[in-house]
Coordinates of N, CA and C in Angstrom, one line a residue:
X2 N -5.7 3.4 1.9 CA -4.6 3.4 2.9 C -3.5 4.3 2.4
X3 N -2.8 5.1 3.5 CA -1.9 6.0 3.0 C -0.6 6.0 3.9
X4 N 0.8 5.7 3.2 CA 1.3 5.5 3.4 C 3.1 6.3 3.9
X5 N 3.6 6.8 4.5 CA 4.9 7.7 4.0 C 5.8 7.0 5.1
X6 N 7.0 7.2 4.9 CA 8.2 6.9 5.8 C 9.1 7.9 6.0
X7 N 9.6 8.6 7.0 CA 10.4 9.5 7.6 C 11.2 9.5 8.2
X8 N 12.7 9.1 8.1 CA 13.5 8.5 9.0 C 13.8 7.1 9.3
X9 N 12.9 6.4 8.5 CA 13.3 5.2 8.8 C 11.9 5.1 10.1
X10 N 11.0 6.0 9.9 CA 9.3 5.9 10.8 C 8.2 5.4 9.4
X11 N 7.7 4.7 9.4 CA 6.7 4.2 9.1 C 5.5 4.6 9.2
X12 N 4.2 5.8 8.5 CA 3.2 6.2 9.1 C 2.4 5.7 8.1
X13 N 1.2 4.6 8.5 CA 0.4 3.9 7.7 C -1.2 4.6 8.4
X14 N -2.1 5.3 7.4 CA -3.4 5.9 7.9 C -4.7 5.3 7.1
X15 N -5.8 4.7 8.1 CA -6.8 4.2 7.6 C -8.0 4.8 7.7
X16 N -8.7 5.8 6.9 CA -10.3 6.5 7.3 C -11.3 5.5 6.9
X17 N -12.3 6.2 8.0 CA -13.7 5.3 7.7 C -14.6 6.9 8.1
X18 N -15.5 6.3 7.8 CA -16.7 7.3 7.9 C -17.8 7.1 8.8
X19 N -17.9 7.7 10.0 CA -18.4 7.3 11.2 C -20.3 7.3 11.1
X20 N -20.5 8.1 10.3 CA -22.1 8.5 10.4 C -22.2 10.3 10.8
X21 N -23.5 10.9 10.4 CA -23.7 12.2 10.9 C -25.0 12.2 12.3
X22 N -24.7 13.1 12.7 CA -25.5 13.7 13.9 C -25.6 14.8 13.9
X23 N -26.5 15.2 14.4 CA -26.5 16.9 15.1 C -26.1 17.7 15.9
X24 N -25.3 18.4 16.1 CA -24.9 19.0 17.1 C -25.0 20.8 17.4
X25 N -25.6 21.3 18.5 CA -25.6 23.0 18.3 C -26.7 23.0 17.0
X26 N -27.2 22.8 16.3 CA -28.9 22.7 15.5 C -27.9 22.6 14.3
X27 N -26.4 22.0 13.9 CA -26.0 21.8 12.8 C -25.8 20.6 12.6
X28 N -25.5 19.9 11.1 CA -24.9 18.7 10.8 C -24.0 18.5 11.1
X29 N -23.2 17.1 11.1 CA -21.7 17.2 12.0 C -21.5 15.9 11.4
X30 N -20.2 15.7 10.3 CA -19.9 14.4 9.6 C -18.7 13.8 11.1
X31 N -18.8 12.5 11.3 CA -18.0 11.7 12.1 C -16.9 10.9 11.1
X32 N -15.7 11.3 11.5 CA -14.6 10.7 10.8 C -13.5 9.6 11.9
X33 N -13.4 8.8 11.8 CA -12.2 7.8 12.4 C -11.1 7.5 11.2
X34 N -10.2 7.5 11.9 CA -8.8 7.3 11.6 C -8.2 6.3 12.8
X35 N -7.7 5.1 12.0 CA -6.2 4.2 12.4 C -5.0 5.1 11.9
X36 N -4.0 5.3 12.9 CA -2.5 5.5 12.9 C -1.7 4.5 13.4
X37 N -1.2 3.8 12.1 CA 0.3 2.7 12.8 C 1.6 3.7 12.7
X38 N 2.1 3.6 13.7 CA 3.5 4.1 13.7 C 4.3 2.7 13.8
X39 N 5.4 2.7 12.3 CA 6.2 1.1 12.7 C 7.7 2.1 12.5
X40 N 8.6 1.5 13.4 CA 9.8 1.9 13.8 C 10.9 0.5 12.6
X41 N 10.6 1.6 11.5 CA 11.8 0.9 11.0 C 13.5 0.9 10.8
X42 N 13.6 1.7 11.5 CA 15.1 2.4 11.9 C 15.6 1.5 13.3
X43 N 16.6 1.6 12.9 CA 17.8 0.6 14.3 C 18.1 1.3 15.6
X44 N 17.2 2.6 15.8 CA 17.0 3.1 17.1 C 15.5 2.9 17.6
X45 N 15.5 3.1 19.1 CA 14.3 3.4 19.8 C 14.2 4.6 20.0
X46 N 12.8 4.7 19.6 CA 12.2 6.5 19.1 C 11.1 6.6 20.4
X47 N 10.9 7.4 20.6 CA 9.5 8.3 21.5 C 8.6 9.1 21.4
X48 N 7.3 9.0 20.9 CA 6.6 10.0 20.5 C 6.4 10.7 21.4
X49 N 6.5 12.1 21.0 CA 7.0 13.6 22.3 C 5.3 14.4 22.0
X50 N 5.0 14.5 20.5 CA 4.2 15.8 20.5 C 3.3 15.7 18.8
X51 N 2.5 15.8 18.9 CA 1.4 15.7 17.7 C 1.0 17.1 17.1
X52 N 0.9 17.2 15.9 CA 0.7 18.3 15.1 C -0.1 17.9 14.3
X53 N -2.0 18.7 14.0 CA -2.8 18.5 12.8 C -3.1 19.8 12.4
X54 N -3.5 19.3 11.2 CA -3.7 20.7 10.3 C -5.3 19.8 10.2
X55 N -6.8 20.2 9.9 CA -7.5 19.7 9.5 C -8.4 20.1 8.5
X56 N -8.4 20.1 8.0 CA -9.2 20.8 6.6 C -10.5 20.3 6.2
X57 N -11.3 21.6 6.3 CA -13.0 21.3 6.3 C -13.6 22.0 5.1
X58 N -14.2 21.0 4.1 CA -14.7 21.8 2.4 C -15.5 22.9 3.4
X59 N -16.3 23.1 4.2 CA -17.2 24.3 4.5 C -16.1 25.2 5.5
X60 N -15.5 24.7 6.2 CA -14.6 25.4 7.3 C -13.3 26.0 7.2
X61 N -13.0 27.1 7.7 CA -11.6 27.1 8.2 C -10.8 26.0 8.2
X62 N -9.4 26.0 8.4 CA -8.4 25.4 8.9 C -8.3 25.4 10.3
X63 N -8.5 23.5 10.8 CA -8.3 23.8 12.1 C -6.7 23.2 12.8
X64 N -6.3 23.9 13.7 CA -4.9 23.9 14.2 C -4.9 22.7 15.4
X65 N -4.4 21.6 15.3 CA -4.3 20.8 17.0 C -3.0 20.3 16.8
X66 N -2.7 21.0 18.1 CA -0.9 20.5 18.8 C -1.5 20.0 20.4
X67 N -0.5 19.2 20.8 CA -0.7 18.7 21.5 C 0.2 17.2 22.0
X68 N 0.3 17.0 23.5 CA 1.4 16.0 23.7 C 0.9 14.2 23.6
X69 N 1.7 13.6 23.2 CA 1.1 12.4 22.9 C 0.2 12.6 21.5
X70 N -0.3 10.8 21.7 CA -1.4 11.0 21.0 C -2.0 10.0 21.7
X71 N -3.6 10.2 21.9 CA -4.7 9.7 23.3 C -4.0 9.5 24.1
X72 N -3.5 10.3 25.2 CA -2.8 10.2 26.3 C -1.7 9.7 26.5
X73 N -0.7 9.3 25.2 CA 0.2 8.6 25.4 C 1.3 9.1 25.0
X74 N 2.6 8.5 25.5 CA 3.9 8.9 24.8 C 4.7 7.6 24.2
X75 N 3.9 7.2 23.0 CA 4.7 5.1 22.8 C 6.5 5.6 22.9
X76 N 6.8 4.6 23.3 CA 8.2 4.3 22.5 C 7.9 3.0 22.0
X77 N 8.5 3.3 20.7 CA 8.9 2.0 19.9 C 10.2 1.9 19.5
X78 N 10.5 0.3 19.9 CA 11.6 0.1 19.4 C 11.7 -0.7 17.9
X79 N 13.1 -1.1 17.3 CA 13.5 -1.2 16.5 C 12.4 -2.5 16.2
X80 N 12.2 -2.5 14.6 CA 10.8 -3.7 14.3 C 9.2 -3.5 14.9
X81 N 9.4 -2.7 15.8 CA 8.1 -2.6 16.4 C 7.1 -1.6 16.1
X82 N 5.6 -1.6 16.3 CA 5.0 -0.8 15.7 C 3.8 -0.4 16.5
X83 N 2.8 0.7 16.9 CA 2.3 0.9 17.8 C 0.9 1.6 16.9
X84 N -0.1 1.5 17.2 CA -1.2 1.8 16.6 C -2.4 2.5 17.3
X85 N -3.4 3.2 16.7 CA -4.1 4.1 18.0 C -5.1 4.4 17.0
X86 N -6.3 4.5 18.0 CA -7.3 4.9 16.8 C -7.9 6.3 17.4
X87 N -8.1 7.4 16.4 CA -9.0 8.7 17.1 C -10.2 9.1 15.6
X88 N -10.4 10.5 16.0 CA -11.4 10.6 15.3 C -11.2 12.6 14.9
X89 N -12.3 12.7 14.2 CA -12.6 13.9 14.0 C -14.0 14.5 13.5
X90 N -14.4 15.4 13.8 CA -15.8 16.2 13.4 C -15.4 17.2 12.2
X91 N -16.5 16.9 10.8 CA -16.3 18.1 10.6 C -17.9 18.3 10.2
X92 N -17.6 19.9 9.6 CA -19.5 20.1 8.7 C -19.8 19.9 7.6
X93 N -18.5 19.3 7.0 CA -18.8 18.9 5.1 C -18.6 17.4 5.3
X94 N -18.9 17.0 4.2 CA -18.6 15.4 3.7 C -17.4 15.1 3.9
X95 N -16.5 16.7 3.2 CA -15.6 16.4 2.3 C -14.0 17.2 3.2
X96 N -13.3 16.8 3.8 CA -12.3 17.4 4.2 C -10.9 16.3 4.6
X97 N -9.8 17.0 5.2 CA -8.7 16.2 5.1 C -8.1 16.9 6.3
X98 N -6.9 15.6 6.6 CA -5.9 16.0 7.5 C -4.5 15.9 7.3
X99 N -3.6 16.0 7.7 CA -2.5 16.3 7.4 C -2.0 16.7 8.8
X100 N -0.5 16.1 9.4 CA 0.4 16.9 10.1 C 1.7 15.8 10.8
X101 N 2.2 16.0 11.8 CA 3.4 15.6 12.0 C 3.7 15.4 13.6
X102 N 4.1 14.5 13.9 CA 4.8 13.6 15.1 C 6.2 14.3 15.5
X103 N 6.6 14.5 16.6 CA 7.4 14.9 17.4 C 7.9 14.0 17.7
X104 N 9.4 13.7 17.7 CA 10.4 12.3 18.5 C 11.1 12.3 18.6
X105 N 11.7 11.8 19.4 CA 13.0 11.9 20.2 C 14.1 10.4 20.0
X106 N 15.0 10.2 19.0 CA 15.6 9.3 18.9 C 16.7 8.5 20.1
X107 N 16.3 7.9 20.8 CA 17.2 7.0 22.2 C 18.3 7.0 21.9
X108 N 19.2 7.1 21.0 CA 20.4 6.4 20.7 C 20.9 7.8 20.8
X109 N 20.9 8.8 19.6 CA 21.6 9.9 19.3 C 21.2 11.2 20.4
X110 N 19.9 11.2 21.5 CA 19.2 12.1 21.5 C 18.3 13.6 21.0
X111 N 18.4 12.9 19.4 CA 18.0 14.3 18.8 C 16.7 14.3 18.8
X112 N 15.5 15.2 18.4 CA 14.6 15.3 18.2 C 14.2 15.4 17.0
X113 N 13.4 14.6 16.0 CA 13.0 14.7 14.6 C 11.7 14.8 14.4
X114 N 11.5 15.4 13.1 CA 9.6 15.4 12.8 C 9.7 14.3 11.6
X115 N 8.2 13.5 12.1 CA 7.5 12.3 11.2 C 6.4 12.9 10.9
X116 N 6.5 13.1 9.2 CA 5.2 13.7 8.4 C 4.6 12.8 8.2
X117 N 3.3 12.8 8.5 CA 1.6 12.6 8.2 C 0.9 12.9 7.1
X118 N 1.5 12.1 5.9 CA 1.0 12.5 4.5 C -0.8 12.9 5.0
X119 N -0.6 13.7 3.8 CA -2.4 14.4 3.9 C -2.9 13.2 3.3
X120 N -4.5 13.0 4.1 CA -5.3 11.6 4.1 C -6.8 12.5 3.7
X121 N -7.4 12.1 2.7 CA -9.1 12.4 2.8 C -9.9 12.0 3.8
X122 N -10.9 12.4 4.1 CA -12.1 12.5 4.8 C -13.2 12.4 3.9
X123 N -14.0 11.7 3.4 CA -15.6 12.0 3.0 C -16.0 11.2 3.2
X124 N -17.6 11.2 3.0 CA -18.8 10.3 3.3 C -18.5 9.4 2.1
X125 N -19.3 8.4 1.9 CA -19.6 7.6 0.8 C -20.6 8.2 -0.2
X126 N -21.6 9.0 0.1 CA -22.5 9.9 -0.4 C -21.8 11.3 -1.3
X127 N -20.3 11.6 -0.5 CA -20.4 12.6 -1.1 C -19.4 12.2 -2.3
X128 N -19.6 13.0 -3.6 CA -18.8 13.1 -4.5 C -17.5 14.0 -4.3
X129 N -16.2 13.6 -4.6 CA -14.6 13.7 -4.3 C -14.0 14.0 -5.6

């Protein structure tokens, strides 16, 4: 479990390792990720906009921005905490993510970024 706090944002990340399949005549590792966002600051925040960087031992860097996260925009307020599970494909065992939340603080109306400590990806098979 990996843990950082940004403003008084809370970002707790849990990987698992989904299994491989085939896809296009290649291997294709299945990765899941839990994201808690807990609002530990004395404003109500809104998540605006998601930033990943994803990092593949065989691949490129891949880029995803995008609004929300799974279709959503949470607000959370003060004590509260909002959770969401997604996923990712890569073609190695072995890769990672890393990136950052867009938000909009109620109180002051400013806009802040919450960093997404970089989290591993691998199989249980592979060696790290």
């Amino acid at each position: 479990m990996i843990t950082q706090i940004t403003k008084g944002i809370k970002i707790t990340v849990k990987t698992s390792f989904e299994g491989t399949f085939f896809k296009n005549y290649k291997m294709h590792f299945a990765f899941g990720y839990t994201i808690t966002i807990e609002n530990q600051s004395k404003d109500s925040v809104q998540l605006t906009t998601r930033h990943w960087q994803i990092f593949d031992a065989l691949n490129r860097v891949e880029i995803v921005d995008g609004e929300g996260v799974i279709g959503k925009k949470p607000v959370i307020k003060p004590g509260e905490s909002y959770s969401y599970n997604s996923g990712c494909l890569l073609t190695s065992p072995i890769g990672a993510m890393r990136g950052h939340f867009n938000m909009i603080n109620f109180t002051s109306t400013r806009r802040f970024r919450v960093l997404v400590p970089t989290f591993k990806l691998h199989a249980p098979f592979a060696l790290n």
